Amino acid sequence: MREIETVAARTLDEALDVLARRGDGIRVIAGGTDVIVQELERRKEARALLSIGGIGALRSITEDGGRVRIGALVTHREIERSPVIRRRAPLLREAAFIVGSPQIKNLATIGGNIANASPVADSVPALMALEATITLASRRGERRVPVAEFATGPGRTVRRPDELITEVSFDALPPDSVSFYERLGQRRLLSISKVGVAFRARLRDGRFAGVAVALGAVAPTVIMAPRTAAALEGERYSPEVAGRAARAAEEESRAITDLRSTSDYRNRMAGALLVRGLARVMEGRG
């Protein structure tokens, strides 16, 4: 690996100062699980790195007025173990659980997973189903962008060179909610997602309401599946209803064929994972 200048920021103010001066020529690094691999494989080559791993202010998970806030430097292990996430966003906990090895989970941050803009990122479908919002900070101030609008393509985002992701936030799921994240990979763990399906809804008199479905690894970015959600909205769970929604998911999936799988298989599995997840969370409910 070639030598790269590294600048370490100890506070958010220091990091924003560096980005204000050198944003176009410096790349942010936190856990480094994506950046270092990309540098080694020469997929992306930075002129300099800004290390923000020491900024303690970006490492908290809080709930305030029904809003869950996760600092950009919170790791997937911390999300997996958080009582707040377990109670208020269990589908995000499920996504964090299957991210990489224990070593990766202890290093990889939620902010990095979002910033990398990979269509196979496991946390992003869950965050999109939660209608999460990203906070971007710079010396010019803060702005908030829905997670669903952040990535514009593989590795491309709306983040400006002088901006830093500081947190992701979403409304806590109410007690009458059902949700899940289901993923297909070569293995249950330690593999890259071939297809990911995130789902959340409320149950009102036994019927789905406020349904949201997000699909990962089936398009250039993680996508919402509005027709799939509409097939479930207002319906009571049954295998027949799940089957109709699955067919909608297959039609909304826009997978490609590559070395890991075929487009036809991925599209069909988007529907199959939806059926499996619905059966799992609805089993035993009236």
Tab-separated table of C-alpha atoms in Angstrom:
chain	number	residue	atom	x	y	z
A	1	MET	CA	0.000	0.000	0.000
A	2	ARG	CA	1.362	3.409	-0.957
A	3	GLU	CA	2.054	6.032	1.684
A	4	ILE	CA	-0.875	8.347	2.310
A	5	GLU	CA	-0.913	11.452	4.443
A	6	THR	CA	-3.241	10.995	7.423
A	7	VAL	CA	-4.747	13.808	9.461
A	8	ALA	CA	-6.395	12.909	12.784
A	9	ALA	CA	-9.263	15.024	14.141
A	10	ARG	CA	-9.983	14.813	17.877
A	11	THR	CA	-13.173	16.904	17.789
A	12	LEU	CA	-15.986	17.554	15.336
A	13	ASP	CA	-14.841	21.162	14.975
A	14	GLU	CA	-11.356	20.022	13.971
A	15	ALA	CA	-12.784	17.620	11.395
A	16	LEU	CA	-15.026	20.284	9.865
A	17	ASP	CA	-12.104	22.726	9.704
A	18	VAL	CA	-10.032	20.192	7.764
A	19	LEU	CA	-12.895	19.459	5.371
A	20	ALA	CA	-13.523	23.168	4.840
A	21	ARG	CA	-9.885	23.621	3.771
A	22	ARG	CA	-9.182	20.332	2.000
A	23	GLY	CA	-12.497	18.633	1.303
A	24	ASP	CA	-11.805	17.975	-2.378
A	25	GLY	CA	-8.498	16.217	-1.691
A	26	ILE	CA	-9.103	14.238	1.479
A	27	ARG	CA	-11.117	11.138	2.293
A	28	VAL	CA	-12.782	10.483	5.646
A	29	ILE	CA	-11.900	7.275	7.481
A	30	ALA	CA	-13.509	5.905	10.652
A	31	GLY	CA	-13.345	2.133	11.142
A	32	GLY	CA	-11.528	1.749	7.823
A	33	THR	CA	-13.103	-1.595	6.903
A	34	ASP	CA	-14.128	-0.273	3.478
A	35	VAL	CA	-11.576	2.479	2.824
A	36	ILE	CA	-8.488	0.359	3.484
A	37	VAL	CA	-9.718	-2.481	1.260
A	38	GLN	CA	-10.493	-0.041	-1.536
A	39	GLU	CA	-7.034	1.493	-1.219
A	40	LEU	CA	-5.337	-1.908	-1.250
A	41	GLU	CA	-7.276	-2.954	-4.342
A	42	ARG	CA	-6.709	0.474	-5.930
A	43	ARG	CA	-10.447	0.850	-6.495
A	44	LYS	CA	-10.280	4.319	-4.942
A	45	GLU	CA	-7.090	6.232	-4.244
A	46	ALA	CA	-7.156	9.133	-1.821
A	47	ARG	CA	-4.473	11.807	-1.697
A	48	ALA	CA	-4.955	12.094	2.066
A	49	LEU	CA	-7.096	10.576	4.817
A	50	LEU	CA	-8.972	12.343	7.595
A	51	SER	CA	-9.260	10.031	10.592
A	52	ILE	CA	-12.321	10.805	12.729
A	53	GLY	CA	-12.302	7.660	14.879
A	54	GLY	CA	-11.354	9.601	17.997
A	55	ILE	CA	-14.378	11.931	18.015
A	56	GLY	CA	-16.294	10.701	21.046
A	57	ALA	CA	-19.270	12.993	20.393
A	58	LEU	CA	-20.249	10.810	17.424
A	59	ARG	CA	-20.429	7.532	19.376
A	60	SER	CA	-23.799	7.605	21.139
A	61	ILE	CA	-27.200	5.959	20.689
A	62	THR	CA	-30.030	7.950	22.263
A	63	GLU	CA	-33.805	8.198	22.228
A	64	ASP	CA	-35.293	11.640	22.619
A	65	GLY	CA	-39.007	12.350	22.297
A	66	GLY	CA	-39.615	9.187	20.307
A	67	ARG	CA	-36.716	9.893	17.949
A	68	VAL	CA	-33.762	7.485	17.889
A	69	ARG	CA	-30.390	9.080	17.132
A	70	ILE	CA	-27.283	7.082	16.235
A	71	GLY	CA	-23.925	8.808	16.021
A	72	ALA	CA	-21.947	8.238	12.838
A	73	LEU	CA	-19.146	6.417	14.690
A	74	VAL	CA	-21.385	3.870	16.412
A	75	THR	CA	-20.263	0.385	15.373
A	76	HIS	CA	-22.440	-2.459	14.185
A	77	ARG	CA	-21.569	-4.362	17.355
A	78	GLU	CA	-22.855	-1.467	19.450
A	79	ILE	CA	-26.066	-1.362	17.402
A	80	GLU	CA	-26.512	-5.107	17.811
A	81	ARG	CA	-26.142	-4.845	21.604
A	82	SER	CA	-28.071	-1.604	22.166
A	83	PRO	CA	-31.239	-1.927	24.314
A	84	VAL	CA	-32.660	1.123	22.520
A	85	ILE	CA	-32.265	-0.502	19.099
A	86	ARG	CA	-33.584	-3.839	20.368
A	87	ARG	CA	-36.783	-2.169	21.589
A	88	ARG	CA	-37.235	0.567	19.017
A	89	ALA	CA	-35.754	-0.719	15.739
A	90	PRO	CA	-35.317	-4.513	15.852
A	91	LEU	CA	-34.909	-4.808	12.082
A	92	LEU	CA	-31.775	-2.628	12.301
A	93	ARG	CA	-30.443	-4.917	15.014
A	94	GLU	CA	-31.051	-7.906	12.705
A	95	ALA	CA	-29.125	-6.158	9.928
A	96	ALA	CA	-26.219	-5.297	12.239
A	97	PHE	CA	-26.028	-8.875	13.491
A	98	ILE	CA	-25.155	-10.289	10.062
A	99	VAL	CA	-22.570	-7.657	9.071
A	100	GLY	CA	-19.226	-9.396	8.670
A	101	SER	CA	-17.043	-11.060	11.281
A	102	PRO	CA	-16.831	-10.020	14.957
A	103	GLN	CA	-13.675	-8.083	14.094
A	104	ILE	CA	-15.487	-6.182	11.336
A	105	LYS	CA	-18.525	-5.485	13.512
A	106	ASN	CA	-16.275	-4.059	16.211
A	107	LEU	CA	-14.740	-1.590	13.738
A	108	ALA	CA	-17.293	-0.884	11.007
A	109	THR	CA	-19.425	2.189	11.715
A	110	ILE	CA	-22.964	3.027	10.697
A	111	GLY	CA	-21.754	6.280	9.143
A	112	GLY	CA	-19.171	4.467	7.061
A	113	ASN	CA	-21.693	1.887	5.882
A	114	ILE	CA	-23.951	4.686	4.670
A	115	ALA	CA	-21.169	6.834	3.183
A	116	ASN	CA	-19.747	3.942	1.168
A	117	ALA	CA	-22.991	3.928	-0.879
A	118	SER	CA	-22.827	0.228	-1.639
A	119	PRO	CA	-26.046	-1.357	-2.957
A	120	VAL	CA	-25.234	-4.452	-0.860
A	121	ALA	CA	-24.873	-2.585	2.464
A	122	ASP	CA	-26.969	-4.395	5.072
A	123	SER	CA	-27.830	-1.457	7.324
A	124	VAL	CA	-29.180	0.753	4.533
A	125	PRO	CA	-32.354	-1.233	3.628
A	126	ALA	CA	-33.312	-1.307	7.313
A	127	LEU	CA	-32.677	2.433	7.663
A	128	MET	CA	-34.701	3.154	4.530
A	129	ALA	CA	-37.623	1.077	5.792
A	130	LEU	CA	-37.409	3.134	9.000
A	131	GLU	CA	-37.533	6.327	6.897
A	132	ALA	CA	-34.279	7.429	8.508
A	133	THR	CA	-32.622	10.781	7.942
A	134	ILE	CA	-28.892	11.551	7.728
A	135	THR	CA	-27.446	14.700	9.296
A	136	LEU	CA	-24.610	16.271	7.314
A	137	ALA	CA	-22.507	18.944	9.015
A	138	SER	CA	-20.067	21.492	7.605
A	139	ARG	CA	-18.739	24.904	8.525
A	140	ARG	CA	-21.740	26.284	6.626
A	141	GLY	CA	-24.191	24.547	8.968
A	142	GLU	CA	-26.220	21.345	9.006
A	143	ARG	CA	-28.620	19.795	6.542
A	144	ARG	CA	-30.691	16.638	6.677
A	145	VAL	CA	-31.146	14.182	3.849
A	146	PRO	CA	-33.399	11.101	3.819
A	147	VAL	CA	-31.348	7.916	3.611
A	148	ALA	CA	-33.444	6.995	0.569
A	149	GLU	CA	-32.089	10.065	-1.280
A	150	PHE	CA	-28.457	9.919	-0.157
A	151	ALA	CA	-26.877	7.463	-2.615
A	152	THR	CA	-27.055	8.325	-6.311
A	153	GLY	CA	-25.194	5.249	-7.557
A	154	PRO	CA	-22.560	2.740	-6.429
A	155	GLY	CA	-20.042	4.762	-4.398
A	156	ARG	CA	-21.747	8.062	-5.234
A	157	THR	CA	-23.727	10.263	-2.844
A	158	VAL	CA	-25.105	13.765	-2.414
A	159	ARG	CA	-22.514	14.526	0.297
A	160	ARG	CA	-20.526	17.649	-0.504
A	161	PRO	CA	-16.717	17.624	-0.128
A	162	ASP	CA	-16.793	19.784	3.012
A	163	GLU	CA	-19.547	17.776	4.730
A	164	LEU	CA	-19.370	15.025	7.331
A	165	ILE	CA	-22.072	12.543	8.303
A	166	THR	CA	-22.640	13.121	12.026
A	167	GLU	CA	-25.717	11.018	12.777
A	168	VAL	CA	-28.635	9.041	11.420
A	169	SER	CA	-32.038	9.318	13.082
A	170	PHE	CA	-35.549	7.897	12.769
A	171	ASP	CA	-38.827	7.679	14.626
A	172	ALA	CA	-38.890	4.811	17.097
A	173	LEU	CA	-41.191	1.983	16.069
A	174	PRO	CA	-44.357	1.906	18.207
A	175	PRO	CA	-45.373	-1.196	20.177
A	176	ASP	CA	-47.864	-2.367	17.536
A	177	SER	CA	-45.153	-2.582	14.873
A	178	VAL	CA	-43.823	-5.633	13.059
A	179	SER	CA	-40.542	-5.565	11.180
A	180	PHE	CA	-37.727	-7.701	9.821
A	181	TYR	CA	-34.563	-7.772	7.757
A	182	GLU	CA	-33.953	-10.879	5.664
A	183	ARG	CA	-30.846	-11.442	3.578
A	184	LEU	CA	-29.565	-14.003	1.101
A	185	GLY	CA	-25.823	-14.671	0.952
A	186	GLN	CA	-23.483	-17.555	0.280
A	187	ARG	CA	-23.661	-18.118	4.051
A	188	ARG	CA	-25.816	-16.746	6.829
A	189	LEU	CA	-22.812	-14.779	8.138
A	190	LEU	CA	-19.467	-13.602	6.728
A	191	SER	CA	-20.763	-13.089	3.206
A	192	ILE	CA	-21.821	-10.267	0.914
A	193	SER	CA	-25.537	-9.840	0.389
A	194	LYS	CA	-27.036	-11.162	-2.840
A	195	VAL	CA	-30.482	-9.826	-1.908
A	196	GLY	CA	-31.739	-8.004	1.174
A	197	VAL	CA	-35.338	-7.225	2.160
A	198	ALA	CA	-36.334	-4.840	4.962
A	199	PHE	CA	-39.958	-4.502	6.081
A	200	ARG	CA	-41.858	-2.554	8.706
A	201	ALA	CA	-45.535	-1.887	9.350
A	202	ARG	CA	-48.040	-1.352	12.131
A	203	LEU	CA	-50.836	-3.790	12.902
A	204	ARG	CA	-54.202	-2.090	13.284
A	205	ASP	CA	-57.059	-4.456	13.981
A	206	GLY	CA	-54.898	-7.191	12.497
A	207	ARG	CA	-54.273	-5.317	9.252
A	208	PHE	CA	-51.002	-3.899	7.942
A	209	ALA	CA	-50.752	-0.095	8.013
A	210	GLY	CA	-47.947	2.287	7.115
A	211	VAL	CA	-46.087	-0.437	5.235
A	212	ALA	CA	-42.547	0.214	3.997
A	213	VAL	CA	-40.383	-2.258	2.065
A	214	ALA	CA	-36.783	-1.684	0.951
A	215	LEU	CA	-34.705	-3.950	-1.303
A	216	GLY	CA	-30.924	-4.229	-1.241
A	217	ALA	CA	-28.462	-5.634	-3.800
A	218	VAL	CA	-31.037	-5.625	-6.615
A	219	ALA	CA	-30.309	-2.217	-8.199
A	220	PRO	CA	-27.457	0.341	-8.432
A	221	THR	CA	-28.626	1.653	-5.047
A	222	VAL	CA	-30.827	0.265	-2.308
A	223	ILE	CA	-34.405	0.970	-3.406
A	224	MET	CA	-37.842	1.346	-1.897
A	225	ALA	CA	-40.540	-1.008	-3.193
A	226	PRO	CA	-43.773	1.020	-3.138
A	227	ARG	CA	-45.870	-1.428	-5.176
A	228	THR	CA	-44.873	-4.233	-2.820
A	229	ALA	CA	-45.857	-2.101	0.167
A	230	ALA	CA	-49.177	-1.248	-1.503
A	231	ALA	CA	-49.926	-4.957	-1.972
A	232	LEU	CA	-49.768	-5.360	1.823
A	233	GLU	CA	-51.324	-2.084	2.963
A	234	GLY	CA	-54.676	-2.619	4.656
A	235	GLU	CA	-54.487	-6.405	4.312
A	236	ARG	CA	-54.572	-9.128	6.944
A	237	TYR	CA	-51.634	-11.492	6.802
A	238	SER	CA	-52.155	-14.734	4.940
A	239	PRO	CA	-49.960	-16.853	2.661
A	240	GLU	CA	-52.034	-15.625	-0.273
A	241	VAL	CA	-51.472	-11.955	0.604
A	242	ALA	CA	-47.768	-12.618	1.125
A	243	GLY	CA	-47.636	-14.347	-2.265
A	244	ARG	CA	-49.171	-11.359	-4.045
A	245	ALA	CA	-46.711	-9.022	-2.353
A	246	ALA	CA	-43.860	-11.346	-3.302
A	247	ARG	CA	-44.798	-11.138	-6.975
A	248	ALA	CA	-44.772	-7.342	-6.716
A	249	ALA	CA	-41.310	-7.471	-5.101
A	250	GLU	CA	-40.023	-9.658	-7.935
A	251	GLU	CA	-41.308	-7.106	-10.456
A	252	GLU	CA	-39.806	-4.142	-8.603
A	253	SER	CA	-36.421	-5.828	-8.182
A	254	ARG	CA	-33.939	-4.691	-10.843
A	255	ALA	CA	-31.118	-7.138	-10.234
A	256	ILE	CA	-28.236	-7.817	-12.616
A	257	THR	CA	-26.321	-10.976	-13.402
A	258	ASP	CA	-22.762	-11.094	-12.093
A	259	LEU	CA	-20.269	-13.613	-10.744
A	260	ARG	CA	-22.282	-14.149	-7.570
A	261	SER	CA	-25.771	-14.743	-8.998
A	262	THR	CA	-28.165	-14.278	-11.907
A	263	SER	CA	-30.691	-11.497	-12.252
A	264	ASP	CA	-33.619	-13.915	-12.487
A	265	TYR	CA	-32.609	-15.710	-9.300
A	266	ARG	CA	-32.107	-12.472	-7.379
A	267	ASN	CA	-35.464	-11.096	-8.501
A	268	ARG	CA	-37.250	-14.287	-7.430
A	269	MET	CA	-35.414	-14.312	-4.110
A	270	ALA	CA	-36.589	-10.767	-3.341
A	271	GLY	CA	-40.098	-12.196	-3.260
A	272	ALA	CA	-39.057	-15.342	-1.409
A	273	LEU	CA	-37.305	-13.393	1.339
A	274	LEU	CA	-40.377	-11.215	1.783
A	275	VAL	CA	-42.542	-14.326	2.202
A	276	ARG	CA	-40.079	-15.824	4.684
A	277	GLY	CA	-39.848	-12.650	6.734
A	278	LEU	CA	-43.599	-12.144	6.871
A	279	ALA	CA	-44.118	-15.734	8.004
A	280	ARG	CA	-41.472	-15.307	10.695
A	281	VAL	CA	-42.881	-12.127	12.259
A	282	MET	CA	-46.560	-13.028	11.846
A	283	GLU	CA	-46.456	-16.588	13.112
A	284	GLY	CA	-48.805	-16.984	16.060
A	285	ARG	CA	-50.492	-13.601	15.564
A	286	GLY	CA	-54.210	-13.419	15.016
